PDB file of C-alpha atoms in Angstrom:
ATOM      1  CA  MET A  56       0.000   0.000   0.000  1.00 79.00           C
ATOM      2  CA  GLN A  57       1.519   3.306  -1.098  1.00 89.00           C
ATOM      3  CA  LEU A  58       0.991   6.481   0.939  1.00 93.00           C
ATOM      4  CA  LYS A  59       0.815   9.934  -0.574  1.00 94.00           C
ATOM      5  CA  LYS A  60       1.731  13.177   1.185  1.00 95.00           C
ATOM      6  CA  TYR A  61      -0.874  15.934   1.493  1.00 96.00           C
ATOM      7  CA  LYS A  62      -1.614  19.083   3.408  1.00 96.00           C
ATOM      8  CA  LEU A  63      -4.957  18.629   5.160  1.00 96.00           C
ATOM      9  CA  GLY A  64      -6.205  21.749   3.411  1.00 96.00           C
ATOM     10  CA  GLU A  65      -6.053  19.793   0.129  1.00 97.00           C
ATOM     11  CA  LEU A  66      -8.394  17.163   1.590  1.00 97.00           C
ATOM     12  CA  ILE A  67     -10.807  18.952   3.914  1.00 97.00           C
ATOM     13  CA  ASP A  68     -12.522  22.236   4.625  1.00 97.00           C
ATOM     14  CA  VAL A  69     -12.479  23.441   8.242  1.00 97.00           C
ATOM     15  CA  ARG A  70     -14.965  26.092   9.398  1.00 97.00           C
ATOM     16  CA  ARG A  71     -15.235  27.813  12.772  1.00 96.00           C
ATOM     17  CA  GLY A  72     -18.639  27.974  14.484  1.00 95.00           C
ATOM     18  CA  ALA A  73     -20.842  30.892  15.462  1.00 94.00           C
ATOM     19  CA  SER A  74     -20.365  33.284  18.361  1.00 93.00           C
ATOM     20  CA  LEU A  75     -23.464  32.818  20.528  1.00 93.00           C
ATOM     21  CA  ALA A  76     -24.594  35.529  22.946  1.00 93.00           C
ATOM     22  CA  GLY A  77     -24.890  34.333  26.537  1.00 91.00           C
ATOM     23  CA  GLU A  78     -28.170  36.207  27.055  1.00 93.00           C
ATOM     24  CA  TYR A  79     -29.903  33.532  24.966  1.00 94.00           C
ATOM     25  CA  TYR A  80     -28.598  30.543  26.930  1.00 94.00           C
ATOM     26  CA  ALA A  81     -31.496  28.532  28.356  1.00 94.00           C
ATOM     27  CA  THR A  82     -32.283  25.327  30.248  1.00 92.00           C
ATOM     28  CA  GLU A  83     -34.772  24.166  27.620  1.00 92.00           C
ATOM     29  CA  GLY A  84     -35.502  24.739  23.972  1.00 92.00           C
ATOM     30  CA  LYS A  85     -35.233  23.225  20.496  1.00 93.00           C
ATOM     31  CA  LEU A  86     -31.587  23.960  19.655  1.00 95.00           C
ATOM     32  CA  MET A  87     -28.576  22.962  21.752  1.00 96.00           C
ATOM     33  CA  ARG A  88     -25.114  24.554  21.758  1.00 95.00           C
ATOM     34  CA  LEU A  89     -22.198  22.270  20.992  1.00 95.00           C
ATOM     35  CA  THR A  90     -19.449  22.585  23.605  1.00 93.00           C
ATOM     36  CA  LEU A  91     -16.136  20.913  24.352  1.00 92.00           C
ATOM     37  CA  GLY A  92     -18.056  18.707  26.775  1.00 91.00           C
ATOM     38  CA  HIS A  93     -19.651  16.918  23.825  1.00 92.00           C
ATOM     39  CA  PHE A  94     -16.290  15.324  22.899  1.00 92.00           C
ATOM     40  CA  ASP A  95     -15.388  12.012  24.493  1.00 86.00           C
ATOM     41  CA  TYR A  96     -11.640  12.554  24.249  1.00 76.00           C
ATOM     42  CA  GLN A  97     -10.846   9.293  26.089  1.00 76.00           C
ATOM     43  CA  GLY A  98     -13.137   6.837  24.323  1.00 75.00           C
ATOM     44  CA  GLY A  99     -13.617   8.924  21.190  1.00 81.00           C
ATOM     45  CA  GLY A 100     -16.792  10.163  19.567  1.00 89.00           C
ATOM     46  CA  PHE A 101     -19.806  12.165  20.669  1.00 91.00           C
ATOM     47  CA  LYS A 102     -21.216  12.187  24.188  1.00 89.00           C
ATOM     48  CA  ASP A 103     -23.955  14.017  26.040  1.00 88.00           C
ATOM     49  CA  ASN A 104     -22.701  17.007  28.015  1.00 87.00           C
ATOM     50  CA  THR A 105     -24.017  16.621  31.566  1.00 82.00           C
ATOM     51  CA  SER A 106     -21.743  19.265  33.120  1.00 82.00           C
ATOM     52  CA  LYS A 107     -23.996  22.199  32.200  1.00 84.00           C
ATOM     53  CA  ASN A 108     -27.731  22.837  32.419  1.00 86.00           C
ATOM     54  CA  ASP A 109     -27.933  25.914  30.128  1.00 89.00           C
ATOM     55  CA  LEU A 110     -26.951  24.253  26.867  1.00 93.00           C
ATOM     56  CA  TYR A 111     -30.022  25.364  24.914  1.00 95.00           C
ATOM     57  CA  PHE A 112     -29.965  28.504  22.791  1.00 95.00           C
ATOM     58  CA  THR A 113     -33.076  30.549  22.018  1.00 94.00           C
ATOM     59  CA  GLY A 114     -31.556  33.371  19.970  1.00 94.00           C
ATOM     60  CA  PRO A 115     -31.278  33.775  16.183  1.00 94.00           C
ATOM     61  CA  VAL A 116     -28.956  31.317  14.404  1.00 94.00           C
ATOM     62  CA  LYS A 117     -27.832  31.209  10.789  1.00 94.00           C
ATOM     63  CA  PRO A 118     -28.944  27.965   9.098  1.00 95.00           C
ATOM     64  CA  GLU A 119     -25.373  26.984   8.141  1.00 95.00           C
ATOM     65  CA  PHE A 120     -24.492  26.620  11.843  1.00 96.00           C
ATOM     66  CA  ILE A 121     -27.274  24.090  12.526  1.00 96.00           C
ATOM     67  CA  LEU A 122     -25.563  20.765  11.898  1.00 97.00           C
ATOM     68  CA  SER A 123     -26.793  17.554  10.306  1.00 96.00           C
ATOM     69  CA  GLU A 124     -26.469  13.908  11.307  1.00 95.00           C
ATOM     70  CA  GLY A 125     -23.052  12.542  10.339  1.00 94.00           C
ATOM     71  CA  ASP A 126     -21.272  15.929  10.284  1.00 96.00           C
ATOM     72  CA  ILE A 127     -17.714  15.685  11.658  1.00 97.00           C
ATOM     73  CA  ILE A 128     -16.631  18.176  14.319  1.00 97.00           C
ATOM     74  CA  THR A 129     -13.338  18.829  16.117  1.00 96.00           C
ATOM     75  CA  PRO A 130     -12.466  21.199  18.990  1.00 95.00           C
ATOM     76  CA  LEU A 131     -10.469  24.419  18.525  1.00 94.00           C
ATOM     77  CA  THR A 132      -9.787  24.831  22.260  1.00 91.00           C
ATOM     78  CA  GLU A 133      -8.088  22.380  24.611  1.00 87.00           C
ATOM     79  CA  GLN A 134      -9.430  22.690  28.149  1.00 81.00           C
ATOM     80  CA  THR A 135      -8.305  19.113  28.878  1.00 83.00           C
ATOM     81  CA  PRO A 136      -4.903  17.750  27.730  1.00 83.00           C
ATOM     82  CA  GLY A 137      -5.327  15.592  24.627  1.00 83.00           C
ATOM     83  CA  LEU A 138      -8.593  17.185  23.488  1.00 90.00           C
ATOM     84  CA  LEU A 139      -7.179  18.840  20.346  1.00 91.00           C
ATOM     85  CA  GLY A 140      -7.507  16.438  17.421  1.00 91.00           C
ATOM     86  CA  SER A 141     -10.524  14.648  18.881  1.00 93.00           C
ATOM     87  CA  THR A 142     -13.450  14.100  16.540  1.00 95.00           C
ATOM     88  CA  ALA A 143     -17.156  13.423  16.939  1.00 95.00           C
ATOM     89  CA  MET A 144     -20.068  12.803  14.595  1.00 95.00           C
ATOM     90  CA  ILE A 145     -23.342  14.636  15.060  1.00 96.00           C
ATOM     91  CA  PRO A 146     -25.996  12.056  16.043  1.00 93.00           C
ATOM     92  CA  GLU A 147     -29.112  13.973  14.982  1.00 94.00           C
ATOM     93  CA  SER A 148     -30.029  16.581  12.380  1.00 96.00           C
ATOM     94  CA  GLY A 149     -31.530  19.969  13.205  1.00 95.00           C
ATOM     95  CA  LYS A 150     -30.707  19.922  16.927  1.00 95.00           C
ATOM     96  CA  TYR A 151     -27.120  21.071  17.478  1.00 97.00           C
ATOM     97  CA  ILE A 152     -25.618  24.533  16.878  1.00 96.00           C
ATOM     98  CA  GLN A 153     -21.936  24.792  15.997  1.00 97.00           C
ATOM     99  CA  SER A 154     -20.386  27.207  18.505  1.00 95.00           C
ATOM    100  CA  GLN A 155     -17.123  29.099  18.014  1.00 94.00           C
ATOM    101  CA  ASP A 156     -14.946  26.609  19.958  1.00 94.00           C
ATOM    102  CA  VAL A 157     -16.001  23.816  17.590  1.00 96.00           C
ATOM    103  CA  ALA A 158     -14.901  23.386  13.965  1.00 96.00           C
ATOM    104  CA  LEU A 159     -16.917  21.645  11.261  1.00 97.00           C
ATOM    105  CA  VAL A 160     -14.736  19.349   9.148  1.00 97.00           C
ATOM    106  CA  THR A 161     -15.971  18.648   5.611  1.00 97.00           C
ATOM    107  CA  PRO A 162     -13.886  16.153   3.611  1.00 97.00           C
ATOM    108  CA  TYR A 163     -13.529  16.473  -0.151  1.00 96.00           C
ATOM    109  CA  GLU A 164     -14.903  13.012  -0.750  1.00 93.00           C
ATOM    110  CA  SER A 165     -13.310  12.638  -4.168  1.00 95.00           C
ATOM    111  CA  LYS A 166      -9.975  12.563  -2.312  1.00 95.00           C
ATOM    112  CA  LEU A 167     -10.783  11.609   1.298  1.00 96.00           C
ATOM    113  CA  ASP A 168     -13.310   9.063   2.562  1.00 96.00           C
ATOM    114  CA  ARG A 169     -15.582  10.426   5.323  1.00 95.00           C
ATOM    115  CA  ASN A 170     -15.014   7.547   7.760  1.00 95.00           C
ATOM    116  CA  PHE A 171     -11.254   7.645   7.106  1.00 95.00           C
ATOM    117  CA  CYS A 172     -11.270  11.391   7.758  1.00 96.00           C
ATOM    118  CA  TYR A 173     -13.023  10.819  11.099  1.00 95.00           C
ATOM    119  CA  TYR A 174     -10.168   8.550  12.248  1.00 94.00           C
ATOM    120  CA  LEU A 175      -7.355  10.502  10.556  1.00 95.00           C
ATOM    121  CA  LEU A 176      -7.650  13.652  12.689  1.00 94.00           C
ATOM    122  CA  PRO A 177      -7.238  11.845  16.064  1.00 92.00           C
ATOM    123  CA  SER A 178      -4.229   9.908  14.724  1.00 92.00           C
ATOM    124  CA  LYS A 179      -0.878  10.285  16.454  1.00 91.00           C
ATOM    125  CA  ILE A 180       0.791  12.170  13.584  1.00 91.00           C
ATOM    126  CA  VAL A 181      -1.982  14.803  13.493  1.00 94.00           C
ATOM    127  CA  LYS A 182      -2.238  15.205  17.277  1.00 91.00           C
ATOM    128  CA  GLN A 183       1.526  15.697  17.595  1.00 91.00           C
ATOM    129  CA  GLN A 184       1.466  18.489  15.005  1.00 92.00           C
ATOM    130  CA  LEU A 185      -1.553  20.108  16.659  1.00 90.00           C
ATOM    131  CA  ALA A 186       0.153  20.045  20.053  1.00 86.00           C
ATOM    132  CA  ALA A 187       3.345  21.563  18.616  1.00 86.00           C
ATOM    133  CA  GLY A 188       1.512  24.308  16.755  1.00 80.00           C
ATOM    134  CA  ALA A 189      -1.079  25.231  19.388  1.00 76.00           C
ATOM    135  CA  GLN A 190      -0.802  28.572  21.165  1.00 67.00           C
ATOM    136  CA  GLN A 191       1.154  27.895  24.367  1.00 66.00           C
ATOM    137  CA  THR A 192      -1.212  29.358  26.940  1.00 67.00           C
ATOM    138  CA  LYS A 193      -2.861  27.790  29.991  1.00 73.00           C
ATOM    139  CA  ILE A 194      -5.747  26.767  27.710  1.00 79.00           C
ATOM    140  CA  ARG A 195      -4.336  25.926  24.288  1.00 86.00           C
ATOM    141  CA  HIS A 196      -6.029  26.925  21.055  1.00 89.00           C
ATOM    142  CA  THR A 197      -5.790  26.118  17.383  1.00 92.00           C
ATOM    143  CA  THR A 198      -7.459  27.547  14.287  1.00 93.00           C
ATOM    144  CA  PRO A 199      -8.996  26.191  11.084  1.00 95.00           C
ATOM    145  CA  ASP A 200      -5.971  27.456   9.116  1.00 95.00           C
ATOM    146  CA  ARG A 201      -3.509  25.660  11.411  1.00 94.00           C
ATOM    147  CA  ILE A 202      -5.460  22.413  11.025  1.00 95.00           C
ATOM    148  CA  LYS A 203      -5.447  22.742   7.231  1.00 96.00           C
ATOM    149  CA  ASP A 204      -1.677  23.337   7.260  1.00 95.00           C
ATOM    150  CA  LEU A 205      -0.941  19.951   8.894  1.00 95.00           C
ATOM    151  CA  THR A 206       0.833  17.245   6.877  1.00 95.00           C
ATOM    152  CA  VAL A 207      -0.596  13.726   6.502  1.00 95.00           C
ATOM    153  CA  PHE A 208       0.227  10.581   4.549  1.00 95.00           C
ATOM    154  CA  ILE A 209      -2.758   8.621   3.255  1.00 95.00           C
ATOM    155  CA  PRO A 210      -3.477   5.669   0.923  1.00 95.00           C
ATOM    156  CA  ASP A 211      -5.646   5.725  -2.189  1.00 95.00           C
ATOM    157  CA  LEU A 212      -9.411   6.185  -1.882  1.00 95.00           C
ATOM    158  CA  ALA A 213     -10.279   2.473  -2.156  1.00 94.00           C
ATOM    159  CA  ASN A 214      -7.998   1.574   0.745  1.00 95.00           C
ATOM    160  CA  GLN A 215      -9.309   4.553   2.722  1.00 95.00           C
ATOM    161  CA  LYS A 216     -12.859   3.248   2.362  1.00 95.00           C
ATOM    162  CA  ALA A 217     -11.854  -0.258   3.481  1.00 94.00           C
ATOM    163  CA  ILE A 218      -9.917   1.041   6.517  1.00 94.00           C
ATOM    164  CA  GLY A 219     -12.610   3.561   7.478  1.00 93.00           C
ATOM    165  CA  LEU A 220     -15.375   0.950   7.286  1.00 93.00           C
ATOM    166  CA  LEU A 221     -13.375  -1.525   9.374  1.00 92.00           C
ATOM    167  CA  LEU A 222     -12.679   1.038  12.121  1.00 92.00           C
ATOM    168  CA  HIS A 223     -16.312   2.162  12.048  1.00 90.00           C
ATOM    169  CA  ASP A 224     -17.539  -1.426  12.514  1.00 90.00           C
ATOM    170  CA  ILE A 225     -15.153  -1.922  15.439  1.00 89.00           C
ATOM    171  CA  ASP A 226     -16.462   1.239  17.098  1.00 87.00           C
ATOM    172  CA  ARG A 227     -20.047   0.043  16.636  1.00 86.00           C
ATOM    173  CA  LYS A 228     -19.235  -3.273  18.326  1.00 87.00           C
ATOM    174  CA  ILE A 229     -17.533  -1.466  21.219  1.00 83.00           C
ATOM    175  CA  ALA A 230     -20.593   0.775  21.662  1.00 80.00           C
ATOM    176  CA  LEU A 231     -22.902  -2.261  21.586  1.00 83.00           C
ATOM    177  CA  ASN A 232     -20.826  -4.029  24.246  1.00 82.00           C
ATOM    178  CA  ARG A 233     -20.985  -0.924  26.440  1.00 76.00           C
ATOM    179  CA  GLU A 234     -24.777  -0.862  26.120  1.00 76.00           C
ATOM    180  CA  ILE A 235     -24.980  -4.562  27.034  1.00 80.00           C
ATOM    181  CA  ASN A 236     -22.765  -3.999  30.079  1.00 77.00           C
ATOM    182  CA  CYS A 237     -24.945  -1.088  31.199  1.00 73.00           C
ATOM    183  CA  ASP A 238     -28.049  -3.272  30.827  1.00 68.00           C
ATOM    184  CA  LEU A 239     -26.434  -6.033  32.895  1.00 71.00           C
ATOM    185  CA  VAL A 240     -25.623  -3.578  35.682  1.00 69.00           C
ATOM    186  CA  PHE A 241     -29.231  -2.326  35.653  1.00 67.00           C
ATOM    187  CA  ILE A 242     -30.655  -5.870  35.696  1.00 71.00           C
ATOM    188  CA  SER A 243     -28.358  -6.831  38.570  1.00 72.00           C
ATOM    189  CA  LEU A 244     -29.418  -3.748  40.513  1.00 70.00           C
ATOM    190  CA  MET A 245     -33.125  -4.461  39.978  1.00 69.00           C
ATOM    191  CA  LYS A 246     -32.648  -8.101  41.016  1.00 64.00           C
ATOM    192  CA  SER A 247     -30.954  -6.959  44.217  1.00 68.00           C
ATOM    193  CA  ILE A 248     -33.760  -4.497  44.995  1.00 65.00           C
ATOM    194  CA  VAL A 249     -36.491  -7.090  44.389  1.00 60.00           C
ATOM    195  CA  TYR A 250     -34.735  -9.812  46.381  1.00 57.00           C
ATOM    196  CA  ASN A 251     -33.613  -7.708  49.340  1.00 61.00           C
ATOM    197  CA  HIS A 252     -36.638  -5.476  49.764  1.00 58.00           C
ATOM    198  CA  CYS A 253     -39.822  -6.353  47.888  1.00 59.00           C
ATOM    199  CA  LEU A 254     -39.579 -10.144  48.191  1.00 56.00           C
ATOM    200  CA  GLY A 255     -38.705  -9.972  51.878  1.00 58.00           C
ATOM    201  CA  PHE A 256     -41.673  -7.734  52.590  1.00 59.00           C
ATOM    202  CA  LEU A 257     -44.097  -9.933  50.636  1.00 58.00           C
ATOM    203  CA  LEU A 258     -42.902 -13.077  52.414  1.00 60.00           C
ATOM    204  CA  HIS A 259     -43.362 -11.387  55.773  1.00 59.00           C
ATOM    205  CA  MET A 260     -46.879 -10.278  54.842  1.00 63.00           C
ATOM    206  CA  SER A 261     -47.726 -13.780  53.567  1.00 64.00           C
ATOM    207  CA  SER A 262     -46.864 -15.135  57.013  1.00 65.00           C
ATOM    208  CA  CYS A 263     -49.238 -12.613  58.614  1.00 67.00           C
ATOM    209  CA  ILE A 264     -52.045 -13.515  56.163  1.00 65.00           C
ATOM    210  CA  ARG A 265     -51.540 -17.223  56.851  1.00 67.00           C
ATOM    211  CA  ASN A 266     -51.862 -16.631  60.588  1.00 68.00           C
ATOM    212  CA  CYS A 267     -55.027 -14.596  60.040  1.00 67.00           C
ATOM    213  CA  LEU A 268     -56.597 -17.328  57.886  1.00 62.00           C
ATOM    214  CA  ASN A 269     -55.735 -19.983  60.476  1.00 66.00           C
ATOM    215  CA  LEU A 270     -57.400 -17.868  63.140  1.00 65.00           C
ATOM    216  CA  LEU A 271     -60.473 -17.440  60.950  1.00 60.00           C
ATOM    217  CA  ARG A 272     -60.751 -21.205  60.501  1.00 61.00           C
ATOM    218  CA  LYS A 273     -60.327 -21.973  64.209  1.00 60.00           C
ATOM    219  CA  LYS A 274     -62.839 -19.392  65.416  1.00 57.00           C
ATOM    220  CA  ASN A 275     -65.298 -19.986  62.571  1.00 58.00           C
ATOM    221  CA  ILE A 276     -65.700 -16.261  62.001  1.00 51.00           C
ATOM    222  CA  ILE A 277     -66.368 -16.438  58.254  1.00 50.00           C
ATOM    223  CA  LYS A 278     -70.147 -16.309  58.445  1.00 50.00           C
ATOM    224  CA  ASN A 279     -71.035 -13.077  56.745  1.00 49.00           C
ATOM    225  CA  LEU A 280     -69.472 -10.006  55.181  1.00 48.00           C
ATOM    226  CA  SER A 281     -69.837  -7.829  58.262  1.00 54.00           C
ATOM    227  CA  GLY A 282     -68.044 -10.449  60.326  1.00 59.00           C
ATOM    228  CA  ILE A 283     -65.133 -10.493  57.848  1.00 58.00           C
ATOM    229  CA  LEU A 284     -64.844  -6.704  57.906  1.00 58.00           C
ATOM    230  CA  ARG A 285     -64.944  -6.544  61.691  1.00 62.00           C
ATOM    231  CA  PHE A 286     -62.333  -9.273  61.972  1.00 61.00           C
ATOM    232  CA  PHE A 287     -59.841  -7.660  59.555  1.00 59.00           C
ATOM    233  CA  LEU A 288     -60.202  -4.251  61.169  1.00 61.00           C
ATOM    234  CA  ALA A 289     -59.353  -5.827  64.496  1.00 66.00           C
ATOM    235  CA  ALA A 290     -56.535  -7.906  62.978  1.00 62.00           C
ATOM    236  CA  SER A 291     -55.039  -4.816  61.314  1.00 61.00           C
ATOM    237  CA  ALA A 292     -54.955  -2.951  64.613  1.00 62.00           C
ATOM    238  CA  LYS A 293     -53.415  -5.978  66.339  1.00 60.00           C
ATOM    239  CA  PHE A 294     -50.738  -6.294  63.631  1.00 55.00           C
ATOM    240  CA  ARG A 295     -49.764  -2.623  63.987  1.00 56.00           C
ATOM    241  CA  GLN A 296     -49.233  -3.181  67.690  1.00 59.00           C
ATOM    242  CA  SER A 297     -47.310  -6.461  67.322  1.00 56.00           C
ATOM    243  CA  LYS A 298     -45.227  -5.930  64.152  1.00 50.00           C
ATOM    244  CA  PRO A 299     -41.427  -6.373  64.560  1.00 50.00           C
ATOM    245  CA  LYS A 300     -39.736  -3.436  66.182  1.00 50.00           C
ATOM    246  CA  GLY A 301     -38.259  -1.099  63.536  1.00 49.00           C
ATOM    247  CA  PHE A 302     -39.749  -3.205  60.714  1.00 45.00           C
ATOM    248  CA  SER A 303     -39.355  -1.672  57.263  1.00 45.00           C
ATOM    249  CA  PHE A 304     -38.673  -2.707  53.689  1.00 41.00           C
ATOM    250  CA  LEU A 305     -34.980  -2.337  54.355  1.00 43.00           C
ATOM    251  CA  ASN A 306     -34.743  -4.704  57.329  1.00 45.00           C
ATOM    252  CA  SER A 307     -37.404  -7.205  56.296  1.00 42.00           C
ATOM    253  CA  ARG A 308     -34.765  -9.624  55.039  1.00 43.00           C
ATOM    254  CA  ASN A 309     -33.122  -9.742  58.470  1.00 46.00           C
ATOM    255  CA  HIS A 310     -36.507 -10.315  60.085  1.00 43.00           C
ATOM    256  CA  LEU A 311     -37.130 -13.224  57.712  1.00 41.00           C
ATOM    257  CA  LYS A 312     -33.924 -14.907  58.836  1.00 45.00           C
ATOM    258  CA  ASN A 313     -35.138 -14.795  62.427  1.00 48.00           C
ATOM    259  CA  ASN A 314     -38.552 -16.189  61.477  1.00 46.00           C
ATOM    260  CA  SER A 315     -37.653 -18.557  58.663  1.00 43.00           C
ATOM    261  CA  GLN A 316     -39.739 -21.456  59.987  1.00 43.00           C
ATOM    262  CA  THR A 317     -43.011 -19.560  59.631  1.00 42.00           C
ATOM    263  CA  SER A 318     -42.362 -17.344  56.618  1.00 39.00           C
ATOM    264  CA  SER A 319     -40.131 -19.224  54.194  1.00 38.00           C
ATOM    265  CA  LYS A 320     -42.909 -21.320  52.554  1.00 40.00           C
ATOM    266  CA  ILE A 321     -46.667 -21.088  52.179  1.00 36.00           C
ATOM    267  CA  ASN A 322     -48.682 -24.314  51.873  1.00 39.00           C
ATOM    268  CA  LEU A 323     -52.049 -23.382  50.380  1.00 36.00           C
ATOM    269  CA  ASN A 324     -53.468 -26.869  51.193  1.00 40.00           C
ATOM    270  CA  SER A 325     -53.235 -26.104  54.905  1.00 37.00           C
ATOM    271  CA  PHE A 326     -55.859 -23.329  54.692  1.00 35.00           C
TER     272      PHE A 326
END
């Protein structure tokens, strides 16, 4: 595979976003500002920004700054080391506004495959050049012109497409595995809640109901509806007085251990 040398400006267009007035920041709305918090610089790609609650923008916006699904963005400011050179793809059309700290990267697709472009910018050779050329301040910055002046070596378009598709498929599988792992954590948590709290409480209550039904059978109270109502009102008051000290959903499991002979199993044939 032969590699050809290019300046990025021969392969992509890089455009800075809009300057958005803070007076229009809002906690709800239709359009959301893109910020540096939308870049997952560790795992790569786009992420929800949960660090701010005023991400919506209600002021006027030029249509060219409202991005579409699949658009590639990269940061122009590095608030966290390693952020410059990160890329993300917009997940939804008509929702996100390109702000001035975020650049829109548009590949010339006759020369550069879109997926390959997405993985080219975070590559080691590009990040090293960005770090060397960034303004050396406490928070480092770059510009669209500096990005376009970087040097890269890339294969022909057919090989770009094959490499880009392969990397994209790997990323999809990683994302799917993360979703599965999150689901497993949730299922495990729900199982723990049901077992430790709800099930313990229901087993305790089943023991109380069994005792009530045994008492009904022995005293032959089930004669009419009024007798049933009177009995359960009295039984409810008695239970409130005699329930385990400090009983709650949270300690019902411990109570069950101390009363396992009466509450661990219910034999319906005994009623």
